[in-house]
XYZ file of C-alpha atoms in Angstrom:
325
model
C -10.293 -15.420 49.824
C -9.015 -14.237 46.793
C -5.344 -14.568 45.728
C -3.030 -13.749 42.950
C -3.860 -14.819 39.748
C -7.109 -15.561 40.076
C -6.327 -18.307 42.264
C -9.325 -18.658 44.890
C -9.364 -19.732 48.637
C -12.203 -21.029 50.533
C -12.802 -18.094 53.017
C -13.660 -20.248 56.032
C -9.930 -22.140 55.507
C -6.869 -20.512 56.667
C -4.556 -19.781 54.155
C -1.871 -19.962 56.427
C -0.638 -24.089 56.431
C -0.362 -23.427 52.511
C 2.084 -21.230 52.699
C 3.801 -22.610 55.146
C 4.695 -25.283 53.337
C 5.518 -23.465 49.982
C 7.790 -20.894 51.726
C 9.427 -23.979 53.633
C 10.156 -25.811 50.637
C 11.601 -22.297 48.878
C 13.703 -21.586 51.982
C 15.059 -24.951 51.685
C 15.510 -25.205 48.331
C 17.138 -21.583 48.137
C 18.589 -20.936 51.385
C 19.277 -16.955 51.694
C 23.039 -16.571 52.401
C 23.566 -15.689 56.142
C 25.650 -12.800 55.173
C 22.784 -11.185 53.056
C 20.324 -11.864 55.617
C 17.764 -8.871 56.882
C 17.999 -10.079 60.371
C 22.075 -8.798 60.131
C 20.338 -5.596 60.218
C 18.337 -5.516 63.025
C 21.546 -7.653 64.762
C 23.788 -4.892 64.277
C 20.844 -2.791 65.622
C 20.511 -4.474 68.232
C 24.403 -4.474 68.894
C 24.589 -0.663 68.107
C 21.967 -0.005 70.654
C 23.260 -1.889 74.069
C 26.515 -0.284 73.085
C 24.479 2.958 73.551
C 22.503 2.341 76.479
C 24.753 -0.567 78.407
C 27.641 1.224 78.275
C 28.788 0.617 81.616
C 28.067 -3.220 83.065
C 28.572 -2.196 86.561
C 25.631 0.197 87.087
C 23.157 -0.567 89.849
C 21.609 -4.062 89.067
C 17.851 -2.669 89.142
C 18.829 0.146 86.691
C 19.971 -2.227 83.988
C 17.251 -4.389 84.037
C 14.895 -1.334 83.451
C 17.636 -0.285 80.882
C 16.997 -3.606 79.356
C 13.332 -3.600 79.390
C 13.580 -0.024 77.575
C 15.718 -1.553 75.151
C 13.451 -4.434 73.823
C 10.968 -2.218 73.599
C 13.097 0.230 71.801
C 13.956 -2.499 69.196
C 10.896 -4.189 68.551
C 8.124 -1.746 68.961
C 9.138 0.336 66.069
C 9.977 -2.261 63.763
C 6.632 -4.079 64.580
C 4.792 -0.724 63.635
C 6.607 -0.367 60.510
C 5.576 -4.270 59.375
C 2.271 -3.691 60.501
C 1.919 -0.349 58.352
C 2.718 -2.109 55.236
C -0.094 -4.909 55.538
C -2.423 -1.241 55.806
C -1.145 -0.170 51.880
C -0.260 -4.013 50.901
C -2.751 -5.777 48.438
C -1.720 -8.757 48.512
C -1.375 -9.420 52.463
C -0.671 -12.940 52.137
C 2.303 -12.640 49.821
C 3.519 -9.859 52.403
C 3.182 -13.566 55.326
C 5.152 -15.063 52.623
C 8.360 -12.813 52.844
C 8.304 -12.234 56.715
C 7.994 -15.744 57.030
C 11.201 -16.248 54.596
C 12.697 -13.080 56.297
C 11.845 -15.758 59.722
C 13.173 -18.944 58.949
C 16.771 -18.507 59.016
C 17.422 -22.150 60.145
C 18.444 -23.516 56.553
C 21.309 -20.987 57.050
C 22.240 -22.399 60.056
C 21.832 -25.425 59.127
C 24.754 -24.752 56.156
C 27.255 -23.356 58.607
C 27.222 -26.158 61.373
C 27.843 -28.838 58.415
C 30.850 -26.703 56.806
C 32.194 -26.630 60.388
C 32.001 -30.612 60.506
C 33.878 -30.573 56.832
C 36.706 -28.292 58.941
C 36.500 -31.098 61.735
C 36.395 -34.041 59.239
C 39.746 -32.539 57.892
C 41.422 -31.793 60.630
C 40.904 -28.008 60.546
C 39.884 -27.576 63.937
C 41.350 -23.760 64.351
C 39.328 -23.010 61.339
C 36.237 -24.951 62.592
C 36.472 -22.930 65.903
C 36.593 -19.260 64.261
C 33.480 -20.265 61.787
C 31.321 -21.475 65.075
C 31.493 -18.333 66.705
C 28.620 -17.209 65.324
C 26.668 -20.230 66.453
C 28.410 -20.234 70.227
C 27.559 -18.311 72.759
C 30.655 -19.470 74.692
C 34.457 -19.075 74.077
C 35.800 -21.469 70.980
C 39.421 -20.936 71.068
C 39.719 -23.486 73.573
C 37.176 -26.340 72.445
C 38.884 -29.603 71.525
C 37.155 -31.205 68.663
C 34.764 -33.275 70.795
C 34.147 -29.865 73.023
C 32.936 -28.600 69.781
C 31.031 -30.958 68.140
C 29.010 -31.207 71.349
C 28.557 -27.417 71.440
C 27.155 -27.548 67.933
C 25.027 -30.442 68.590
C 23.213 -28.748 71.573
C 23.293 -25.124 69.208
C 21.489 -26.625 66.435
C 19.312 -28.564 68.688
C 18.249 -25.658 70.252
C 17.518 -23.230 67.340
C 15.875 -26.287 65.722
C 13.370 -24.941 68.155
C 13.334 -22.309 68.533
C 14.436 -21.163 65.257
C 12.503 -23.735 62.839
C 9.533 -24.627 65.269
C 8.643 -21.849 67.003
C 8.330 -19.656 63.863
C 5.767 -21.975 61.984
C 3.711 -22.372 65.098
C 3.906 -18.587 65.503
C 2.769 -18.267 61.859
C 0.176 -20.707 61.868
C -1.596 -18.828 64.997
C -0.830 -15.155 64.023
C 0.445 -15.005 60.411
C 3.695 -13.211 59.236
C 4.165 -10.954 61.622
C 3.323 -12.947 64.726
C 6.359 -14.892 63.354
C 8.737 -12.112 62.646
C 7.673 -10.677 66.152
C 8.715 -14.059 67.664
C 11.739 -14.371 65.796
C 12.905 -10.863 66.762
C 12.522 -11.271 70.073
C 14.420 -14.676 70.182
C 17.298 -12.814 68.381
C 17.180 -9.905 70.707
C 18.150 -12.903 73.039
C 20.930 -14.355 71.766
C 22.260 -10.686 70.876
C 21.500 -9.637 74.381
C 22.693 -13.500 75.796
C 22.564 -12.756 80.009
C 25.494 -15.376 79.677
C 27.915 -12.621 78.721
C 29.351 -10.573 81.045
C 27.994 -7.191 79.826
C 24.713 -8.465 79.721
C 24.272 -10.154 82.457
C 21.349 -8.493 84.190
C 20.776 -5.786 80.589
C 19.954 -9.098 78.963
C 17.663 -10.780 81.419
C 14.147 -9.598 80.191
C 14.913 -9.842 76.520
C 15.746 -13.449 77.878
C 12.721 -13.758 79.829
C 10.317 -13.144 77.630
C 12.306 -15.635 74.765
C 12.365 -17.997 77.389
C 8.295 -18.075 77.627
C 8.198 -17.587 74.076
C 10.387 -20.891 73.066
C 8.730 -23.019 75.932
C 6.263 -24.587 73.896
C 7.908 -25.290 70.686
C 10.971 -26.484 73.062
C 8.586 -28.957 74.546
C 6.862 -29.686 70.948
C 10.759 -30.174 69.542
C 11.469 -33.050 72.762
C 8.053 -34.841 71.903
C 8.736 -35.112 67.774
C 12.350 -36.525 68.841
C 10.755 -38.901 71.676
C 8.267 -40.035 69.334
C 10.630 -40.997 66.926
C 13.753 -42.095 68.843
C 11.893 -43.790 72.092
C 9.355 -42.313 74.216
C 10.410 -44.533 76.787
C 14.205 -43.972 76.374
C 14.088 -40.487 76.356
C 11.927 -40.137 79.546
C 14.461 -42.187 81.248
C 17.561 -40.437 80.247
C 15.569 -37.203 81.653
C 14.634 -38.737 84.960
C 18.638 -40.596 85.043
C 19.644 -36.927 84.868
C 19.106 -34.158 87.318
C 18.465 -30.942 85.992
C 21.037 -28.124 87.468
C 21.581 -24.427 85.916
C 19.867 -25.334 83.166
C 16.164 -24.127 81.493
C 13.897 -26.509 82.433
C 12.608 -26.944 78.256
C 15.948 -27.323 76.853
C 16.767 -29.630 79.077
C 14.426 -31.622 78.087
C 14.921 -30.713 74.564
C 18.747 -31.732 75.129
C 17.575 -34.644 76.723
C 15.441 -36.213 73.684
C 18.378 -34.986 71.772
C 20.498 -37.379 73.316
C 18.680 -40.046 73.436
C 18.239 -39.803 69.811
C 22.093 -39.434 68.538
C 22.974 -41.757 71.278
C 25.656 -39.825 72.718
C 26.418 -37.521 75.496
C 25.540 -34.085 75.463
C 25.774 -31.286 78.497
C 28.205 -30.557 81.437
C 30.259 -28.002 82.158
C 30.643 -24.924 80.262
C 32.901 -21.618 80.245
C 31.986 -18.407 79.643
C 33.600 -14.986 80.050
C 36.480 -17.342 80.649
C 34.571 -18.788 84.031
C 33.602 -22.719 84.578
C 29.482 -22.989 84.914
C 29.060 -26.438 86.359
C 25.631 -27.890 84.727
C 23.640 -31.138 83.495
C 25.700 -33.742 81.764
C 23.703 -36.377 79.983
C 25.744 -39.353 80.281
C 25.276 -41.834 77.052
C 28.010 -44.597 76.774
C 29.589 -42.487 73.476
C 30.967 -39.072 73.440
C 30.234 -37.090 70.226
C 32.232 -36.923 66.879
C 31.946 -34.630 63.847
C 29.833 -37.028 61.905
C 27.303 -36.655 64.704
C 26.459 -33.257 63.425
C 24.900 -34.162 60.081
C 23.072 -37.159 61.899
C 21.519 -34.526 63.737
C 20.959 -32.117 60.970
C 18.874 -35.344 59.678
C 17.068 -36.285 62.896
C 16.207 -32.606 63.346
C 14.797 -32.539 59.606
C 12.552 -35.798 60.163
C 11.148 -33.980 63.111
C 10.335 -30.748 61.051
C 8.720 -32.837 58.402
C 6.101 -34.710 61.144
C 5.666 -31.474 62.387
C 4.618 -29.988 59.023
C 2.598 -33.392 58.526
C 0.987 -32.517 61.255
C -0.223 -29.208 60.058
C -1.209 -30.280 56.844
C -3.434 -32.660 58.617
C -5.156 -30.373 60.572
C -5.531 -28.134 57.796
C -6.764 -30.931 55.291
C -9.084 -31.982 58.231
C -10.839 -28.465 58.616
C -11.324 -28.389 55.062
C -13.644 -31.782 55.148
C -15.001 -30.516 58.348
C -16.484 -26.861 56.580
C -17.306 -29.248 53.494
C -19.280 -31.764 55.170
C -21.478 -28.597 57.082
């Protein structure tokens, strides 16, 4: 497979786990400002167009969800079509999986904003620290106390750890860049369209369907990195201690491992739209504090790196494999 520069690939090995890791590295090392991001365009897309076709919440329940299904397709078909146009004029295809996967991995920004929220916490700026984790929260901040919000953030970055991190390098490794800008757009459809809120409540649900089978595995990958490290056994006891209630099935799992590797409790009872959703509370003898949320930044970081171990392995292993036949 030839590459730029004169740089040549053996054609049987998937160029794929290589640039992974490069464009990994460059996201970390250069994190693209969250502000300057191109998925703020297709969220204010995405915004624009509910506001256009959800205008009214109350409509029959059957005619949103159709509404809804319309919607995703509205929003992802085209773009998809438009991605996969350029790979027909691009000649240099993989540089083209380079930049979507970039464009993809938005978790380094993330990753930025939940630690300047734990400076706000550390310094006692908590009315500050609840207007910056709005855009992490799907739920109402103005109310959090400071332990409120530190868990919220835990269980955020937890969650798009997965979702965000894991599920976008599995979905490159299998279908390139843009299986994992597909996958990533439909995740943020998701969390634009979150069926937690009110106005999307049944607009929301198939956008949240179809993230929901999307994430599954790399939620379930994401709980056995952190059991692996923190204590298989430990973990699968906190999630048979705890009874699952109005809460995915995955994440609370995910949450689960989570807890058992920060050692502190995470779930229970949320509000949103200004209403009290009873659910799971994962009972550890600490409650969290701020500095819990760069320990997890770091646990969730180890995890990444086995992962990517993991895939260079594989990779490194086909390559003996096709040299040895």
């Amino acid at each position: 497979m030839p590459w730029p520069l004169g740089i040549t690939w053996p054609s049987e090995l998937s160029a794929h786990p290589a640039i992974l890791l490069l464009v990994v590295l460059a996201a970390r090392l250069i994190p693209m400002p969250a502000a300057y991001h191109p998925l703020m365009l297709f969220r204010y897309f995405a915004q624009q167009l509910a506001a256009k076709v959800n205008p009214d919440p109350e409509r029959p329940r059957q005619q949103l969800y159709i509404s809804g299904s319309l919607a995703l397709l509205v929003a992802w078909l085209p773009a998809m079509a438009l991605l996969y146009s350029l790979y027909q004029f691009s000649e240099l295809p993989l540089v083209l999986d380079a930049l979507l996967l970039y464009a993809g991995l938005d978790w380094y920004s993330t990753q930025q904003q939940a630690q300047k929220i734990q400076q706000r916490l550390q310094t006692g700026q908590l009315t500050l620290a609840r207007e910056q984790a709005k855009s992490l929260l799907c739920r109402k901040t103005s109310t959090l106390s400071e332990m409120g919000l530190t868990k919220a953030l835990l269980e955020s970055l937890t969650l798009r750890s997965a979702s965000h991190f894991v599920g976008v390098c599995l979905a490159f490794v299998l279908a390139g860049g843009l299986g994992a800008i597909g996958y990533r757009l439909v995740t943020e459809l998701q969390q634009q369209w979150n069926p937690k809120r009110d106005q999307y409540r049944y607009f929301g649900a198939p956008a949240s369907a179809l993230a929901g089978l999307l994430t599954a595995i790399p939620k379930c990958i994401s709980s056995l990195l952190l059991a692996i490290q923190h204590g298989v056994l430990r973990s699968y006891q906190l999630c048979r201690a705890t009874h699952s209630f109005n809460i995915n099935r995955c994440s609370f799992w995910l949450l689960c491992c989570a807890s058992a590797a920060l050692r502190c409790s995470l779930g229970g009872p949320v509000y949103y739209n200004g209403l009290k959703q009873q659910r799971s509370k994962i009972k550890q003898p600490n409650e969290p504090v701020a500095m819990d949320i760069q320990r997890a930044v770091s646990i969730l970081q180890f995890s990444h790196m086995y992962l990517l171990l993991v895939i260079a392995g594989g990779s490194l292993l086909q390559l003996v494999w096709q040299l040895k036949h």
